[in-house]
Amino acid sequence: MKDEPVITVLIAEDDLRYRRLLAVTFRQKQYQAIEVASGRDLLDRLFHRESDLVVLDLGLPDMDGLNVCTRIRQFTNVPIMILTADDSESRLIEALEAGADDYMTKPFSPEELAARARALIRRSYAMYDLESDLVCGDVRLMTHRRVLAVRDESFRLTPTEWRLMREFVLHCGEVLTHEYLLQKVWGLQHVEEHEYLRVYIRNLRRYIEKDPRHPHRLISYVGVGYALHPGDTALP
Ligand code: CA
């Protein structure tokens, strides 16, 4: 087994002092801290590689912070912690309405921020803690540790990867339609967003396929959907 994988925190802050302070604080707590300085970089990074938490400065140079929040919520439920220099209540309420989970006003105590961040991350996984392990062939979702075990390797999934993988393992060997998966994992309003699925299927194949370019387990059924098979399966 590999070492327990790390928790990733994505920090979007254009003020270098705050960004470094946050990165150092999270790294001291053994989190992986990724730093970006613009809304565009944040969205780009998050779309291709999800994080366990986003710390978002509302005052980024290229995009309005509330808009960034809304855009994030269009494709992921990652917890969002807002940072703001503006403690006027209306703006904070707007941020929470746009999908943020918590906020802190500058200047903040990095220790308090890290404690609240930990609570947010825990809460985002808590819903899975009660389930027992789920198995499909040699693929096992170890729910209380939130680890995917495949043969002799183990991986820590992002929240969205986890939700998607869980659907496949729960329905081991069954073809699940694109619409079903999009609705289950991303919500009703996203049933047309097939690109999300393609990106995440590619991620899951990296974990479970011996050769991700030639999948034999997580199979695509053109125009219909995908299925996770308990053993190697020839392409349809
Ligand atoms: Ca700023």
Short mmCIF file of C-alpha atoms and ligand atoms in Angstrom, two decimals:
data_model
loop_
_atom_site.label_atom_id
_atom_site.label_comp_id
_atom_site.label_asym_id
_atom_site.label_seq_id
_atom_site.Cartn_x
_atom_site.Cartn_y
_atom_site.Cartn_z
CA MET A 1 0.00 0.00 0.00
CA LYS A 2 1.15 3.53 -0.65
CA ASP A 3 1.31 6.04 2.18
CA GLU A 4 -1.97 7.68 3.13
CA PRO A 5 -2.45 10.31 0.42
CA VAL A 6 -2.49 13.97 1.35
CA ILE A 7 -5.33 16.43 1.58
CA THR A 8 -5.07 19.16 -1.04
CA VAL A 9 -5.94 22.78 -0.36
CA LEU A 10 -6.13 25.20 -3.26
CA ILE A 11 -5.33 28.78 -2.21
CA ALA A 12 -6.46 31.59 -4.53
CA GLU A 13 -5.05 34.87 -3.26
CA ASP A 14 -3.21 37.60 -5.18
CA ASP A 15 -1.65 39.15 -2.07
CA LEU A 16 1.64 37.31 -1.78
CA ARG A 17 1.94 37.76 2.00
CA TYR A 18 -1.44 36.20 2.72
CA ARG A 19 -0.89 33.48 0.17
CA ARG A 20 2.45 32.47 1.68
CA LEU A 21 1.07 32.64 5.21
CA LEU A 22 -1.76 30.29 4.27
CA ALA A 23 0.47 27.92 2.33
CA VAL A 24 2.94 27.67 5.21
CA THR A 25 0.14 27.11 7.73
CA PHE A 26 -1.43 24.29 5.73
CA ARG A 27 1.90 22.67 4.92
CA GLN A 28 2.79 22.60 8.60
CA LYS A 29 -0.34 20.53 9.04
CA GLN A 30 0.79 18.10 6.33
CA TYR A 31 -1.69 19.32 3.73
CA GLN A 32 -0.63 19.85 0.17
CA ALA A 33 -1.06 23.58 -0.53
CA ILE A 34 -1.43 24.71 -4.14
CA GLU A 35 -1.11 28.47 -4.73
CA VAL A 36 -2.79 30.47 -7.48
CA ALA A 37 -3.17 34.24 -7.84
CA SER A 38 -6.12 34.60 -10.21
CA GLY A 39 -9.67 33.40 -10.66
CA ARG A 40 -8.85 31.99 -14.06
CA ASP A 41 -5.96 29.87 -12.71
CA LEU A 42 -8.14 28.69 -9.86
CA LEU A 43 -10.95 27.50 -12.13
CA ASP A 44 -8.55 25.93 -14.57
CA ARG A 45 -6.73 23.99 -11.89
CA LEU A 46 -9.93 22.93 -10.16
CA PHE A 47 -11.57 21.71 -13.31
CA HIS A 48 -8.69 19.40 -14.15
CA ARG A 49 -7.69 18.30 -10.69
CA GLU A 50 -10.11 18.72 -7.84
CA SER A 51 -9.05 19.75 -4.34
CA ASP A 52 -10.38 18.94 -0.89
CA LEU A 53 -10.83 22.61 -0.06
CA VAL A 54 -10.67 25.99 -1.81
CA VAL A 55 -9.56 29.10 0.08
CA LEU A 56 -10.78 31.98 -2.06
CA ASP A 57 -9.91 35.65 -1.71
CA LEU A 58 -12.97 37.57 -2.86
CA GLY A 59 -10.78 40.37 -4.25
CA LEU A 60 -8.90 38.66 -7.07
CA PRO A 61 -7.56 40.88 -9.87
CA ASP A 62 -9.16 39.22 -12.88
CA MET A 63 -12.60 38.06 -11.77
CA ASP A 64 -15.19 39.01 -9.20
CA GLY A 65 -14.97 36.60 -6.26
CA LEU A 66 -18.69 35.97 -6.15
CA ASN A 67 -18.61 35.07 -9.81
CA VAL A 68 -15.71 32.67 -9.16
CA CYS A 69 -17.81 31.01 -6.45
CA THR A 70 -20.75 30.58 -8.76
CA ARG A 71 -18.54 29.11 -11.47
CA ILE A 72 -16.97 26.62 -9.04
CA ARG A 73 -20.41 25.46 -7.98
CA GLN A 74 -21.32 24.71 -11.57
CA PHE A 75 -19.04 21.69 -11.52
CA THR A 76 -18.03 20.71 -8.00
CA ASN A 77 -19.17 20.61 -4.39
CA VAL A 78 -15.67 21.21 -3.02
CA PRO A 79 -15.89 23.18 0.26
CA ILE A 80 -15.11 26.89 -0.24
CA MET A 81 -13.67 29.13 2.46
CA ILE A 82 -13.94 32.82 1.56
CA LEU A 83 -11.36 35.42 2.56
CA THR A 84 -12.44 39.00 2.47
CA ALA A 85 -11.15 42.38 3.55
CA ASP A 86 -14.71 43.63 3.46
CA ASP A 87 -16.76 42.57 6.44
CA SER A 88 -19.94 44.25 5.26
CA GLU A 89 -22.63 41.73 5.89
CA SER A 90 -24.38 41.93 2.55
CA ARG A 91 -21.28 40.85 0.63
CA LEU A 92 -20.69 37.89 2.91
CA ILE A 93 -24.29 36.79 2.58
CA GLU A 94 -23.95 37.07 -1.19
CA ALA A 95 -20.84 34.86 -1.02
CA LEU A 96 -22.65 32.24 1.03
CA GLU A 97 -25.57 32.37 -1.38
CA ALA A 98 -23.15 31.90 -4.27
CA GLY A 99 -22.06 28.59 -2.71
CA ALA A 100 -19.31 29.43 -0.21
CA ASP A 101 -19.32 27.32 2.98
CA ASP A 102 -17.56 29.60 5.44
CA TYR A 103 -15.65 32.88 5.49
CA MET A 104 -12.99 34.77 7.39
CA THR A 105 -12.31 38.49 7.41
CA LYS A 106 -8.77 39.84 7.04
CA PRO A 107 -6.69 40.05 9.12
CA PHE A 108 -7.32 36.49 10.31
CA SER A 109 -5.63 34.02 12.60
CA PRO A 110 -4.09 31.31 10.40
CA GLU A 111 -4.61 28.75 13.16
CA GLU A 112 -8.29 29.53 13.38
CA LEU A 113 -8.59 29.39 9.62
CA ALA A 114 -6.89 25.98 9.53
CA ALA A 115 -9.20 24.68 12.26
CA ARG A 116 -12.28 25.83 10.38
CA ALA A 117 -10.86 24.41 7.17
CA ARG A 118 -10.43 21.03 8.82
CA ALA A 119 -14.05 21.12 9.98
CA LEU A 120 -15.25 21.90 6.45
CA ILE A 121 -13.24 19.06 4.94
CA ARG A 122 -14.51 16.61 7.56
CA ARG A 123 -18.08 17.65 7.00
CA SER A 124 -17.76 17.19 3.25
CA TYR A 125 -16.81 13.53 3.76
CA ALA A 126 -18.97 12.75 6.79
CA MET A 127 -21.89 11.53 4.71
CA TYR A 128 -19.89 8.49 3.62
CA ASP A 129 -18.59 7.46 7.03
CA LEU A 130 -21.51 5.22 7.89
CA GLU A 131 -21.22 2.96 4.88
CA SER A 132 -19.33 -0.30 4.88
CA ASP A 133 -16.77 -1.08 2.17
CA LEU A 134 -18.07 -1.41 -1.38
CA VAL A 135 -16.53 -3.95 -3.73
CA CYS A 136 -16.52 -4.65 -7.47
CA GLY A 137 -14.01 -7.37 -8.37
CA ASP A 138 -10.57 -6.22 -7.21
CA VAL A 139 -11.77 -2.61 -6.79
CA ARG A 140 -12.71 -1.74 -3.23
CA LEU A 141 -13.97 1.56 -1.80
CA MET A 142 -12.88 1.65 1.84
CA THR A 143 -15.49 4.10 2.96
CA HIS A 144 -14.42 5.04 6.47
CA ARG A 145 -10.90 5.93 5.25
CA ARG A 146 -12.23 7.22 1.94
CA VAL A 147 -9.61 5.26 0.09
CA LEU A 148 -9.91 3.41 -3.20
CA ALA A 149 -7.96 0.14 -3.10
CA VAL A 150 -7.11 -1.47 -6.44
CA ARG A 151 -5.10 -4.68 -6.35
CA ASP A 152 -2.04 -3.74 -4.22
CA GLU A 153 -2.37 0.03 -4.52
CA SER A 154 -4.51 2.57 -2.74
CA PHE A 155 -5.58 6.05 -3.74
CA ARG A 156 -7.32 8.91 -2.06
CA LEU A 157 -10.07 10.28 -4.29
CA THR A 158 -11.40 13.81 -4.55
CA PRO A 159 -15.02 14.22 -3.44
CA THR A 160 -16.37 14.18 -6.99
CA GLU A 161 -14.23 11.21 -8.02
CA TRP A 162 -15.52 9.42 -4.96
CA ARG A 163 -19.18 10.06 -5.71
CA LEU A 164 -18.74 8.87 -9.29
CA MET A 165 -16.74 5.77 -8.33
CA ARG A 166 -19.31 4.94 -5.68
CA GLU A 167 -22.09 4.83 -8.29
CA PHE A 168 -20.07 2.43 -10.42
CA VAL A 169 -19.17 0.13 -7.54
CA LEU A 170 -22.73 0.13 -6.17
CA HIS A 171 -23.90 -0.91 -9.65
CA CYS A 172 -21.02 -3.27 -10.39
CA GLY A 173 -21.29 -4.65 -13.93
CA GLU A 174 -24.31 -2.50 -14.88
CA VAL A 175 -24.33 0.10 -17.65
CA LEU A 176 -25.18 3.51 -16.15
CA THR A 177 -26.39 6.18 -18.55
CA HIS A 178 -24.64 9.54 -18.94
CA GLU A 179 -27.76 11.28 -17.65
CA TYR A 180 -28.01 9.07 -14.58
CA LEU A 181 -24.38 9.68 -13.63
CA LEU A 182 -24.50 13.43 -14.26
CA GLN A 183 -27.65 13.76 -12.20
CA LYS A 184 -26.36 11.61 -9.34
CA VAL A 185 -22.92 13.19 -9.11
CA TRP A 186 -23.35 16.75 -10.34
CA GLY A 187 -27.09 17.36 -9.95
CA LEU A 188 -30.16 17.72 -12.13
CA GLN A 189 -29.09 20.99 -13.73
CA HIS A 190 -26.00 19.35 -15.25
CA VAL A 191 -27.44 16.43 -17.19
CA GLU A 192 -26.15 17.91 -20.47
CA GLU A 193 -22.57 18.40 -19.32
CA HIS A 194 -20.98 15.30 -20.81
CA GLU A 195 -17.54 16.92 -20.72
CA TYR A 196 -17.50 16.69 -16.89
CA LEU A 197 -18.05 12.97 -17.14
CA ARG A 198 -15.31 12.49 -19.72
CA VAL A 199 -12.79 14.31 -17.53
CA TYR A 200 -13.65 12.30 -14.43
CA ILE A 201 -13.86 8.96 -16.22
CA ARG A 202 -10.33 9.63 -17.45
CA ASN A 203 -9.24 10.26 -13.84
CA LEU A 204 -10.86 7.06 -12.55
CA ARG A 205 -9.27 4.99 -15.29
CA ARG A 206 -5.85 6.15 -14.13
CA TYR A 207 -6.55 4.48 -10.81
CA ILE A 208 -8.15 1.25 -11.86
CA GLU A 209 -6.95 0.36 -15.35
CA LYS A 210 -3.66 -1.42 -15.97
CA ASP A 211 -3.43 0.62 -19.17
CA PRO A 212 -5.74 3.66 -18.94
CA ARG A 213 -5.58 4.22 -22.71
CA HIS A 214 -7.00 0.74 -23.31
CA PRO A 215 -9.63 0.30 -20.60
CA HIS A 216 -10.89 -3.18 -19.78
CA ARG A 217 -12.79 -2.42 -16.59
CA LEU A 218 -14.43 0.99 -16.84
CA ILE A 219 -15.96 0.66 -20.25
CA SER A 220 -17.59 3.32 -22.37
CA TYR A 221 -20.80 2.44 -24.27
CA VAL A 222 -20.99 5.03 -27.03
CA GLY A 223 -24.15 7.11 -26.91
CA VAL A 224 -25.37 5.30 -23.76
CA GLY A 225 -23.07 5.48 -20.76
CA TYR A 226 -20.40 3.61 -18.81
CA ALA A 227 -20.06 0.44 -16.76
CA LEU A 228 -17.52 -0.78 -14.24
CA HIS A 229 -17.00 -4.51 -14.69
CA PRO A 230 -15.82 -6.82 -11.91
CA GLY A 231 -13.16 -8.35 -14.18
CA ASP A 232 -11.49 -7.58 -17.50
CA THR A 233 -14.04 -7.15 -20.24
CA ALA A 234 -13.59 -6.87 -23.99
CA LEU A 235 -14.69 -3.61 -25.54
CA PRO A 236 -18.32 -3.68 -26.75
CA CA B 1 -6.90 40.37 -3.12
#
